């Protein structure tokens, strides 16, 4: 029996409204709450992604030799290159440094690294 169930991940943000708009466009999730200090998106299956304003926020950077990234999101897509182009068009960044051919590391507008992965590899 599980002790807890994951319901939400919250990301630090330098601009909550910008990050809410970016991730809403990428994931298609509903905007449940949006203000300058905090925002939240919710998925159809009950998961949530939150954004909290942190004054003086500094992005973890990519590549990250010091391990200060701590975690990242993996998003399943059908076409890596097409999805990467779409995310860049929405305000994301595709760094030159890429770790392999089966995924793409991108940065959201606040600099959080996340990966696009082939949906077929998830079964």
PDB file of C-alpha atoms in Angstrom:
ATOM      1  CA  UNK A   1       0.000   0.000   0.000  1.00  0.00           C
ATOM      2  CA  UNK A   2       1.352   3.421  -0.944  1.00  0.00           C
ATOM      3  CA  UNK A   3       1.942   6.033   1.702  1.00  0.00           C
ATOM      4  CA  UNK A   4       1.087   8.911  -0.612  1.00  0.00           C
ATOM      5  CA  UNK A   5      -0.040   9.718  -4.155  1.00  0.00           C
ATOM      6  CA  UNK A   6       1.657  12.348  -6.300  1.00  0.00           C
ATOM      7  CA  UNK A   7      -0.888  14.978  -7.294  1.00  0.00           C
ATOM      8  CA  UNK A   8       1.201  18.025  -8.220  1.00  0.00           C
ATOM      9  CA  UNK A   9       4.692  19.173  -9.110  1.00  0.00           C
ATOM     10  CA  UNK A  10       5.490  22.843  -8.493  1.00  0.00           C
ATOM     11  CA  UNK A  11       8.227  24.680 -10.373  1.00  0.00           C
ATOM     12  CA  UNK A  12      10.005  27.827  -9.223  1.00  0.00           C
ATOM     13  CA  UNK A  13       9.371  30.693 -11.617  1.00  0.00           C
ATOM     14  CA  UNK A  14      10.667  34.141 -12.449  1.00  0.00           C
ATOM     15  CA  UNK A  15       7.396  34.998 -14.293  1.00  0.00           C
ATOM     16  CA  UNK A  16       4.378  32.918 -13.298  1.00  0.00           C
ATOM     17  CA  UNK A  17       1.955  34.167 -15.949  1.00  0.00           C
ATOM     18  CA  UNK A  18       4.487  33.537 -18.740  1.00  0.00           C
ATOM     19  CA  UNK A  19       5.200  30.006 -17.487  1.00  0.00           C
ATOM     20  CA  UNK A  20       1.498  29.198 -17.079  1.00  0.00           C
ATOM     21  CA  UNK A  21       0.866  30.302 -20.676  1.00  0.00           C
ATOM     22  CA  UNK A  22       3.844  28.297 -21.994  1.00  0.00           C
ATOM     23  CA  UNK A  23       2.986  25.033 -20.229  1.00  0.00           C
ATOM     24  CA  UNK A  24      -0.741  25.441 -20.990  1.00  0.00           C
ATOM     25  CA  UNK A  25       0.170  25.610 -24.697  1.00  0.00           C
ATOM     26  CA  UNK A  26       2.604  22.669 -24.471  1.00  0.00           C
ATOM     27  CA  UNK A  27       0.422  20.301 -22.406  1.00  0.00           C
ATOM     28  CA  UNK A  28      -3.085  21.553 -23.227  1.00  0.00           C
ATOM     29  CA  UNK A  29      -4.004  21.364 -19.538  1.00  0.00           C
ATOM     30  CA  UNK A  30      -6.611  23.694 -18.013  1.00  0.00           C
ATOM     31  CA  UNK A  31      -5.513  26.861 -16.238  1.00  0.00           C
ATOM     32  CA  UNK A  32      -6.939  26.315 -12.751  1.00  0.00           C
ATOM     33  CA  UNK A  33      -5.372  29.392 -11.146  1.00  0.00           C
ATOM     34  CA  UNK A  34      -3.268  32.306 -12.369  1.00  0.00           C
ATOM     35  CA  UNK A  35      -1.911  35.343 -10.574  1.00  0.00           C
ATOM     36  CA  UNK A  36       1.484  37.051 -10.449  1.00  0.00           C
ATOM     37  CA  UNK A  37       2.697  35.015  -7.463  1.00  0.00           C
ATOM     38  CA  UNK A  38       1.275  31.567  -8.207  1.00  0.00           C
ATOM     39  CA  UNK A  39      -0.345  29.589 -10.998  1.00  0.00           C
ATOM     40  CA  UNK A  40      -1.635  26.056 -11.524  1.00  0.00           C
ATOM     41  CA  UNK A  41      -2.556  23.843 -14.455  1.00  0.00           C
ATOM     42  CA  UNK A  42      -4.658  20.695 -14.094  1.00  0.00           C
ATOM     43  CA  UNK A  43      -4.760  17.640 -16.339  1.00  0.00           C
ATOM     44  CA  UNK A  44      -7.877  15.686 -17.294  1.00  0.00           C
ATOM     45  CA  UNK A  45      -6.721  12.812 -15.053  1.00  0.00           C
ATOM     46  CA  UNK A  46      -6.294  14.965 -11.942  1.00  0.00           C
ATOM     47  CA  UNK A  47      -2.598  15.823 -11.967  1.00  0.00           C
ATOM     48  CA  UNK A  48      -1.478  19.412 -11.432  1.00  0.00           C
ATOM     49  CA  UNK A  49       1.539  21.500 -12.354  1.00  0.00           C
ATOM     50  CA  UNK A  50       2.131  24.559 -10.196  1.00  0.00           C
ATOM     51  CA  UNK A  51       4.333  27.630 -10.600  1.00  0.00           C
ATOM     52  CA  UNK A  52       5.541  29.707  -7.670  1.00  0.00           C
ATOM     53  CA  UNK A  53       7.229  33.089  -7.993  1.00  0.00           C
ATOM     54  CA  UNK A  54      10.745  33.166  -6.533  1.00  0.00           C
ATOM     55  CA  UNK A  55      12.366  36.597  -6.380  1.00  0.00           C
ATOM     56  CA  UNK A  56      15.875  36.437  -7.792  1.00  0.00           C
ATOM     57  CA  UNK A  57      15.206  33.040  -9.384  1.00  0.00           C
ATOM     58  CA  UNK A  58      18.143  31.628 -11.345  1.00  0.00           C
ATOM     59  CA  UNK A  59      17.652  28.830 -13.853  1.00  0.00           C
ATOM     60  CA  UNK A  60      19.604  25.613 -13.164  1.00  0.00           C
ATOM     61  CA  UNK A  61      21.325  25.694 -16.566  1.00  0.00           C
ATOM     62  CA  UNK A  62      22.005  23.062 -19.187  1.00  0.00           C
ATOM     63  CA  UNK A  63      24.223  21.125 -19.420  1.00  0.00           C
ATOM     64  CA  UNK A  64      24.430  20.775 -15.679  1.00  0.00           C
ATOM     65  CA  UNK A  65      27.689  19.314 -14.404  1.00  0.00           C
ATOM     66  CA  UNK A  66      27.005  20.346 -10.784  1.00  0.00           C
ATOM     67  CA  UNK A  67      23.760  18.424 -10.350  1.00  0.00           C
ATOM     68  CA  UNK A  68      21.780  21.501  -9.308  1.00  0.00           C
ATOM     69  CA  UNK A  69      18.996  20.675 -11.811  1.00  0.00           C
ATOM     70  CA  UNK A  70      17.629  18.088  -9.325  1.00  0.00           C
ATOM     71  CA  UNK A  71      14.718  16.870 -11.514  1.00  0.00           C
ATOM     72  CA  UNK A  72      13.070  17.364 -14.873  1.00  0.00           C
ATOM     73  CA  UNK A  73       9.880  16.446 -16.710  1.00  0.00           C
ATOM     74  CA  UNK A  74       9.775  13.811 -19.471  1.00  0.00           C
ATOM     75  CA  UNK A  75       7.052  14.416 -22.062  1.00  0.00           C
ATOM     76  CA  UNK A  76       6.032  11.742 -24.585  1.00  0.00           C
ATOM     77  CA  UNK A  77       5.597  12.920 -28.186  1.00  0.00           C
ATOM     78  CA  UNK A  78       5.034  11.217 -31.529  1.00  0.00           C
ATOM     79  CA  UNK A  79       7.639  13.199 -33.497  1.00  0.00           C
ATOM     80  CA  UNK A  80      10.679  14.586 -31.632  1.00  0.00           C
ATOM     81  CA  UNK A  81      11.712  17.157 -34.213  1.00  0.00           C
ATOM     82  CA  UNK A  82       8.200  18.458 -34.892  1.00  0.00           C
ATOM     83  CA  UNK A  83       7.437  18.709 -31.159  1.00  0.00           C
ATOM     84  CA  UNK A  84      10.744  20.489 -30.488  1.00  0.00           C
ATOM     85  CA  UNK A  85       9.980  23.051 -33.231  1.00  0.00           C
ATOM     86  CA  UNK A  86       6.503  23.610 -31.757  1.00  0.00           C
ATOM     87  CA  UNK A  87       7.865  24.072 -28.229  1.00  0.00           C
ATOM     88  CA  UNK A  88      10.480  26.558 -29.491  1.00  0.00           C
ATOM     89  CA  UNK A  89       7.680  28.424 -31.279  1.00  0.00           C
ATOM     90  CA  UNK A  90       5.850  28.663 -27.947  1.00  0.00           C
ATOM     91  CA  UNK A  91       8.849  30.273 -26.227  1.00  0.00           C
ATOM     92  CA  UNK A  92      11.017  27.303 -25.256  1.00  0.00           C
ATOM     93  CA  UNK A  93      14.700  26.949 -26.110  1.00  0.00           C
ATOM     94  CA  UNK A  94      16.494  24.022 -27.761  1.00  0.00           C
ATOM     95  CA  UNK A  95      20.083  24.037 -26.427  1.00  0.00           C
ATOM     96  CA  UNK A  96      22.931  22.968 -28.690  1.00  0.00           C
ATOM     97  CA  UNK A  97      24.062  20.398 -26.098  1.00  0.00           C
ATOM     98  CA  UNK A  98      21.939  17.243 -26.551  1.00  0.00           C
ATOM     99  CA  UNK A  99      22.618  13.914 -24.801  1.00  0.00           C
ATOM    100  CA  UNK A 100      21.403  11.520 -27.495  1.00  0.00           C
ATOM    101  CA  UNK A 101      19.151  10.793 -30.449  1.00  0.00           C
ATOM    102  CA  UNK A 102      16.118   9.309 -28.678  1.00  0.00           C
ATOM    103  CA  UNK A 103      15.068  12.476 -26.831  1.00  0.00           C
ATOM    104  CA  UNK A 104      15.463  16.249 -26.939  1.00  0.00           C
ATOM    105  CA  UNK A 105      16.319  18.437 -23.963  1.00  0.00           C
ATOM    106  CA  UNK A 106      14.564  21.800 -24.054  1.00  0.00           C
ATOM    107  CA  UNK A 107      14.305  24.691 -21.606  1.00  0.00           C
ATOM    108  CA  UNK A 108      11.048  26.360 -20.616  1.00  0.00           C
ATOM    109  CA  UNK A 109      10.937  30.199 -20.491  1.00  0.00           C
ATOM    110  CA  UNK A 110      12.246  30.159 -16.894  1.00  0.00           C
ATOM    111  CA  UNK A 111      15.134  27.874 -17.889  1.00  0.00           C
ATOM    112  CA  UNK A 112      13.842  24.575 -16.440  1.00  0.00           C
ATOM    113  CA  UNK A 113      15.198  21.676 -18.503  1.00  0.00           C
ATOM    114  CA  UNK A 114      12.669  19.092 -19.693  1.00  0.00           C
ATOM    115  CA  UNK A 115      12.819  16.238 -22.177  1.00  0.00           C
ATOM    116  CA  UNK A 116      10.729  15.265 -25.160  1.00  0.00           C
ATOM    117  CA  UNK A 117      10.787  11.501 -25.621  1.00  0.00           C
ATOM    118  CA  UNK A 118       9.341   9.118 -28.205  1.00  0.00           C
ATOM    119  CA  UNK A 119       5.827   8.108 -27.077  1.00  0.00           C
ATOM    120  CA  UNK A 120       6.343   4.668 -28.652  1.00  0.00           C
ATOM    121  CA  UNK A 121       9.160   3.951 -26.162  1.00  0.00           C
ATOM    122  CA  UNK A 122       6.733   4.181 -23.228  1.00  0.00           C
ATOM    123  CA  UNK A 123       4.713   1.146 -24.322  1.00  0.00           C
TER     124      UNK A 123
END
